[in-house]
Tab-separated table of C-alpha atoms in Angstrom:
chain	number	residue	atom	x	y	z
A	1	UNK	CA	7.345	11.953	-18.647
A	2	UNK	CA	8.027	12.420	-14.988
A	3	UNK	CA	6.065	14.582	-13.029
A	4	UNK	CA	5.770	16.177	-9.691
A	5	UNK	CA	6.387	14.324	-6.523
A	6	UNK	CA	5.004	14.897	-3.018
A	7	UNK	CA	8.109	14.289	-0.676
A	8	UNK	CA	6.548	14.549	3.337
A	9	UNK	CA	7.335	13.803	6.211
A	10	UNK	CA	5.031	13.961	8.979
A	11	UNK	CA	3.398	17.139	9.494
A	12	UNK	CA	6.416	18.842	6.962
A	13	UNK	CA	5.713	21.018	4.219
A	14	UNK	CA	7.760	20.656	1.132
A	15	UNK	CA	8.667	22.285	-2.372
A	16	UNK	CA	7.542	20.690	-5.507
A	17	UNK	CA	8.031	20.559	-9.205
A	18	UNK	CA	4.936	21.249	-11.094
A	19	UNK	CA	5.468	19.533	-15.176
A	20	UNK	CA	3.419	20.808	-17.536
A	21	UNK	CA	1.702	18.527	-20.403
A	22	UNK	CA	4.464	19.859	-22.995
A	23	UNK	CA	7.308	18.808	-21.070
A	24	UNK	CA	8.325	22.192	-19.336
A	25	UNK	CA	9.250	22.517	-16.004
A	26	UNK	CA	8.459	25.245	-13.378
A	27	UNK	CA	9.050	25.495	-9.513
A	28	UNK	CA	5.527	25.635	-7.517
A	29	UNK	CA	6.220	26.069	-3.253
A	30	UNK	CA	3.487	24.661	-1.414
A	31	UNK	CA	3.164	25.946	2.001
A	32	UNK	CA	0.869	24.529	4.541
A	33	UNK	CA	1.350	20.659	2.681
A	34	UNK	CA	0.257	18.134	5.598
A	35	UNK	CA	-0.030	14.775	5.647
A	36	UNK	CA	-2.389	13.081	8.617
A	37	UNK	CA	-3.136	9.928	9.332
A	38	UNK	CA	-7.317	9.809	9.148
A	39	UNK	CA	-7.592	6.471	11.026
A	40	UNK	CA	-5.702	2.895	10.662
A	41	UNK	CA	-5.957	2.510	6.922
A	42	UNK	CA	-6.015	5.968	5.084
A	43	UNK	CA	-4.068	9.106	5.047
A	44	UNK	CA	-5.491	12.438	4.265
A	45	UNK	CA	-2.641	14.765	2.013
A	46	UNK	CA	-3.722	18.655	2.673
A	47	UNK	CA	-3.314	20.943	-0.486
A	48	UNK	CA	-4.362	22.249	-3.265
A	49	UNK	CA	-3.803	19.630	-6.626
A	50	UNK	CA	-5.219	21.980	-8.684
A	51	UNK	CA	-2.095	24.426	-7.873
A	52	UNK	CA	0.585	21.356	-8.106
A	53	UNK	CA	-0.076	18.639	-10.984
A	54	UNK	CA	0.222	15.322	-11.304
A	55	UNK	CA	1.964	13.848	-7.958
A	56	UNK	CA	3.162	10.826	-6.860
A	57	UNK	CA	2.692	9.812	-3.142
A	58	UNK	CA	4.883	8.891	-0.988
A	59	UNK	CA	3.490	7.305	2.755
A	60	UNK	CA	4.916	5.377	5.808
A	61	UNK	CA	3.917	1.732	5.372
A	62	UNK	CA	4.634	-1.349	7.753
A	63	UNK	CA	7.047	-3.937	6.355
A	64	UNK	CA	7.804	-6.684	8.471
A	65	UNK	CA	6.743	-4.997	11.264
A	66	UNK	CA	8.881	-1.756	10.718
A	67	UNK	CA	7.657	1.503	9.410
A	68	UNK	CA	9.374	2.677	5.979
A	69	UNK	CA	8.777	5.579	3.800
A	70	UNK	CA	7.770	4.322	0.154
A	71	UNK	CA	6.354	6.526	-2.594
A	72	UNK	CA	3.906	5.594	-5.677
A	73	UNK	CA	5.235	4.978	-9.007
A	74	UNK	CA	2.049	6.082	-10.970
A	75	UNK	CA	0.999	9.632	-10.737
A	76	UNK	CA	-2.221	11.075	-9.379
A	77	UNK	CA	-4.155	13.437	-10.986
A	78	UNK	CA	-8.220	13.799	-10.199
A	79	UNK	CA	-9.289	17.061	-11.861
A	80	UNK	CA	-12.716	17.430	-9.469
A	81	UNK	CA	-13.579	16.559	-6.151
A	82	UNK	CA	-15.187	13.130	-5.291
A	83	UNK	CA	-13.009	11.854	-8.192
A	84	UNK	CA	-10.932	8.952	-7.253
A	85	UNK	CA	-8.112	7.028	-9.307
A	86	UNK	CA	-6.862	3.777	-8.601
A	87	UNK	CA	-2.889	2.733	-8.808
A	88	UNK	CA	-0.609	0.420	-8.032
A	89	UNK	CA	0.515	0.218	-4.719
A	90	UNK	CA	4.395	1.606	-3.726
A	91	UNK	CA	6.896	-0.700	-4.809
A	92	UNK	CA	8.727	-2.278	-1.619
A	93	UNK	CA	12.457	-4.624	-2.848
A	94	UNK	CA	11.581	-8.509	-2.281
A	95	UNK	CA	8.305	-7.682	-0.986
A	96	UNK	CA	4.671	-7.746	-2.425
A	97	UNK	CA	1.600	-5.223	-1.379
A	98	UNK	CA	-1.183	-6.274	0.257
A	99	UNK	CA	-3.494	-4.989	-1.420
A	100	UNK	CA	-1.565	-4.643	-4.539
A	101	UNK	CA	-3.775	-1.484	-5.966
A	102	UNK	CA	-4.903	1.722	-3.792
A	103	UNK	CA	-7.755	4.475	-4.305
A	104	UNK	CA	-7.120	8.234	-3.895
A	105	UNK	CA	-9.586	10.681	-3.443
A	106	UNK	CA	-9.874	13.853	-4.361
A	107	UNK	CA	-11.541	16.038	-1.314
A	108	UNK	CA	-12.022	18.955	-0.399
A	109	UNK	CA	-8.666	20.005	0.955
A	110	UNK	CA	-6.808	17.506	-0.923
A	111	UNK	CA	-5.779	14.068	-1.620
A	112	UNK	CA	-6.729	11.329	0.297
A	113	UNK	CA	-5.353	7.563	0.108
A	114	UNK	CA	-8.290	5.408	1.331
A	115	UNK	CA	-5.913	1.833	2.016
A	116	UNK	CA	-2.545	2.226	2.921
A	117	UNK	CA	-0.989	-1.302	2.131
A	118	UNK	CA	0.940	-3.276	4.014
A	119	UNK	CA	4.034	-6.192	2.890
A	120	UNK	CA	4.908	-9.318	3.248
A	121	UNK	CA	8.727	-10.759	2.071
A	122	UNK	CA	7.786	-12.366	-1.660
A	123	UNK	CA	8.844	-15.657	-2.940
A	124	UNK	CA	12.164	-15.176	-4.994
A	125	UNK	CA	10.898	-18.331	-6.629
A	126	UNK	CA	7.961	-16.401	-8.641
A	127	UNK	CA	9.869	-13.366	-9.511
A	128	UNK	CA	10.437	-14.288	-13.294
A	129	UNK	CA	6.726	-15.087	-13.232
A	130	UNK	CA	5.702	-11.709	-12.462
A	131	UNK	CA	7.915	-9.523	-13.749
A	132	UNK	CA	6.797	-7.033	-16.352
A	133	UNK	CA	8.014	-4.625	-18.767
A	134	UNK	CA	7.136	-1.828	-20.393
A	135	UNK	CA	8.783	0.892	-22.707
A	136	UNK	CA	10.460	4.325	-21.420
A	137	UNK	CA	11.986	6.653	-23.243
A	138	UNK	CA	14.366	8.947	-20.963
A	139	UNK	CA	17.754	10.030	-19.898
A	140	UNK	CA	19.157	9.230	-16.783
A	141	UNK	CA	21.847	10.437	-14.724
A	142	UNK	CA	22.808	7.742	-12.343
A	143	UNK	CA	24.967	8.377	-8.983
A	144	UNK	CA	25.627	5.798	-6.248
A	145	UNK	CA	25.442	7.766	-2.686
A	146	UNK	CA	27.421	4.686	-1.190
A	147	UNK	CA	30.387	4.198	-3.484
A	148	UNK	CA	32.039	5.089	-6.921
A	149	UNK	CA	29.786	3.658	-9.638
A	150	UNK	CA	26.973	1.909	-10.251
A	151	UNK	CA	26.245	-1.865	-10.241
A	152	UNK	CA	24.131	-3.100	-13.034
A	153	UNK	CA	22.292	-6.540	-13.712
A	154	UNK	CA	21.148	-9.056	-16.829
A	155	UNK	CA	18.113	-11.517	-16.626
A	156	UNK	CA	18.516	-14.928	-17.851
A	157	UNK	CA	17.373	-15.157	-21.298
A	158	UNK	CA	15.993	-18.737	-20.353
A	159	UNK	CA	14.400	-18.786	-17.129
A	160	UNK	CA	14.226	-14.302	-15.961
A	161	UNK	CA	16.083	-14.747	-13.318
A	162	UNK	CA	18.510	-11.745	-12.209
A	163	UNK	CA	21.989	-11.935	-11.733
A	164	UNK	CA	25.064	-9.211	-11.043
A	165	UNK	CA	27.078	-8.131	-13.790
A	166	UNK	CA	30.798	-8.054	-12.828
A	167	UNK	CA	32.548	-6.832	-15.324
A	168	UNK	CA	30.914	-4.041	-15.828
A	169	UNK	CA	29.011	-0.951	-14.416
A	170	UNK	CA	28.156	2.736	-14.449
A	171	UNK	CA	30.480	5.318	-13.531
A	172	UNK	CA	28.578	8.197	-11.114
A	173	UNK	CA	27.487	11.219	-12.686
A	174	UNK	CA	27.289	10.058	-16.128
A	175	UNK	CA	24.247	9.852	-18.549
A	176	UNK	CA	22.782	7.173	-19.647
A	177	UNK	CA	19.703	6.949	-22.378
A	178	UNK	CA	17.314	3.640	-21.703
A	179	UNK	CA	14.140	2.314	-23.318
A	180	UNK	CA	12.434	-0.052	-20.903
A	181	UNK	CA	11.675	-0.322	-17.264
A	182	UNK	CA	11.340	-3.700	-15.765
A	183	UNK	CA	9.761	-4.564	-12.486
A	184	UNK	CA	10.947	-7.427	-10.658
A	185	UNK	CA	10.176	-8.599	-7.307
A	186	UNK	CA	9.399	-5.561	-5.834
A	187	UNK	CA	12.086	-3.005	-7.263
A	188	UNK	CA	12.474	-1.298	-11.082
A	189	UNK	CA	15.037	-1.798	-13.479
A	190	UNK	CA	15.988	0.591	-15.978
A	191	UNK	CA	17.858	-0.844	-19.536
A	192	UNK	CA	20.726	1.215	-20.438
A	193	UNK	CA	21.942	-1.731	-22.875
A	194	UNK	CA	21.080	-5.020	-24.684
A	195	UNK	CA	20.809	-7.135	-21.221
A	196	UNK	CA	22.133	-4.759	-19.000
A	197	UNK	CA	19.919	-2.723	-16.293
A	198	UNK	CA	19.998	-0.385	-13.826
A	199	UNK	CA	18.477	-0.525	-10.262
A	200	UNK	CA	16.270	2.980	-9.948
A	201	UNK	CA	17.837	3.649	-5.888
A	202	UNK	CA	20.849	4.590	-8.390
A	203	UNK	CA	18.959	7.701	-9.614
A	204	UNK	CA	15.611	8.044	-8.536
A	205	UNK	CA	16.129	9.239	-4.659
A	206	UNK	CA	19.866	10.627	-6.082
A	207	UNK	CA	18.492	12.664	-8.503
A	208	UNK	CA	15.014	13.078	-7.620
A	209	UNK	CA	14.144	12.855	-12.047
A	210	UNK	CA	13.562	16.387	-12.242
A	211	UNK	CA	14.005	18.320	-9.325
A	212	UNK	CA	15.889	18.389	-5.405
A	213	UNK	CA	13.303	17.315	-2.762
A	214	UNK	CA	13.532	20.324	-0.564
A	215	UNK	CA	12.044	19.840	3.018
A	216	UNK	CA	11.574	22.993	4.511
């Protein structure tokens, strides 16, 4: 289940899909959504989470010494205020979080992150060693913004190391059901067959799961 996703940029408000428990999905606008920076390592996220749902978070982060716009793949949801929940940390491609986990608060006026994390390049070395899968159920419709289909990859079967696929791929704007999501060396990979996985830049920022990203 995918639910909604707070898209900002600075000082922007933006619209929102609120999920419900069941599955259902209905449009919520949030006007007045800010994000400001509270000092060097927290941002404060102005709105109302009762009125929105679950969220993931997006942020501006330093990597290598350049500021990029990630977004959290676990979703926040702190029913009262002074409530916090800890997740992992945005996922950043060949590059690991320092510190790997953040806390959000839940305040008065909103969400606030209290570490924003900052990467390093990872060791390509100790990527089989800590990737990790889990199971996920979904459909996806995958579309590559930069050309005509969609590359996919396999993982060695003896040591987890990645490789390209070249002989085959996905063809934009078609459907594809997968089962597990793998996370490896700083990016997720989505299994649409036996050894053969999708990148989630294919779909995820495409797409947007369940909804366009509307900045108003």
């Amino acid at each position: 289940m995918k639910h909604n996703s707070l898209k900002l940029k600075k000082s922007l408000t933006v619209c929102m899909m609120s999920l419900g428990l069941l599955g259902a999905l209905s449009p919520v606008l949030a006007t007045g959504l800010n994000e400001q920076i509270v000092n060097a390592e927290s941002r404060d996220y102005n709105f109302n989470p009762d009125e929105v749902g679950p969220v993931a978070i997006p942020m501006y982060v330093d990597v290598d010494g350049q500021e990029q716009e990630v977004e959290t793949i676990d979703y926040v949801w702190i029913p009262k205020v002074g409530g916090m929940q800890t997740i992992n940390a945005p996922l950043v491609d060949k590059h690991v979080a320092n510190p790997s986990t953040i806390t959000v608060l839940r305040t008065n006026t909103g969400l606030r992150v209290l570490q924003v994390p900052t990467y390093t390049p990872s060791d390509p070395k100790l990527a089989p060693q800590t990737a990790t899968v889990k199971e996920n159920k979904e459909l996806l419709t995958v579309r590559n913004k930069n050309g005509s289909f969609c590359p996919l990859v396999a993982f060695s079967t003896t040591t987890g190391e990645i490789y390209n696929l070249t002989n085959r791929a996905l063809a934009n704007n078609t459907e594809w059901y997968t089962d597990k999501i793998k996370t490896y060396d700083g990016a997720r990979y989505y299994r649409v067959a036996t050894n053969e996985w999708v990148k989630d830049t294919y779909f995820r920022v495409a797409s947007s799961l369940y909804g366009k990203y509307l900045r108003l």
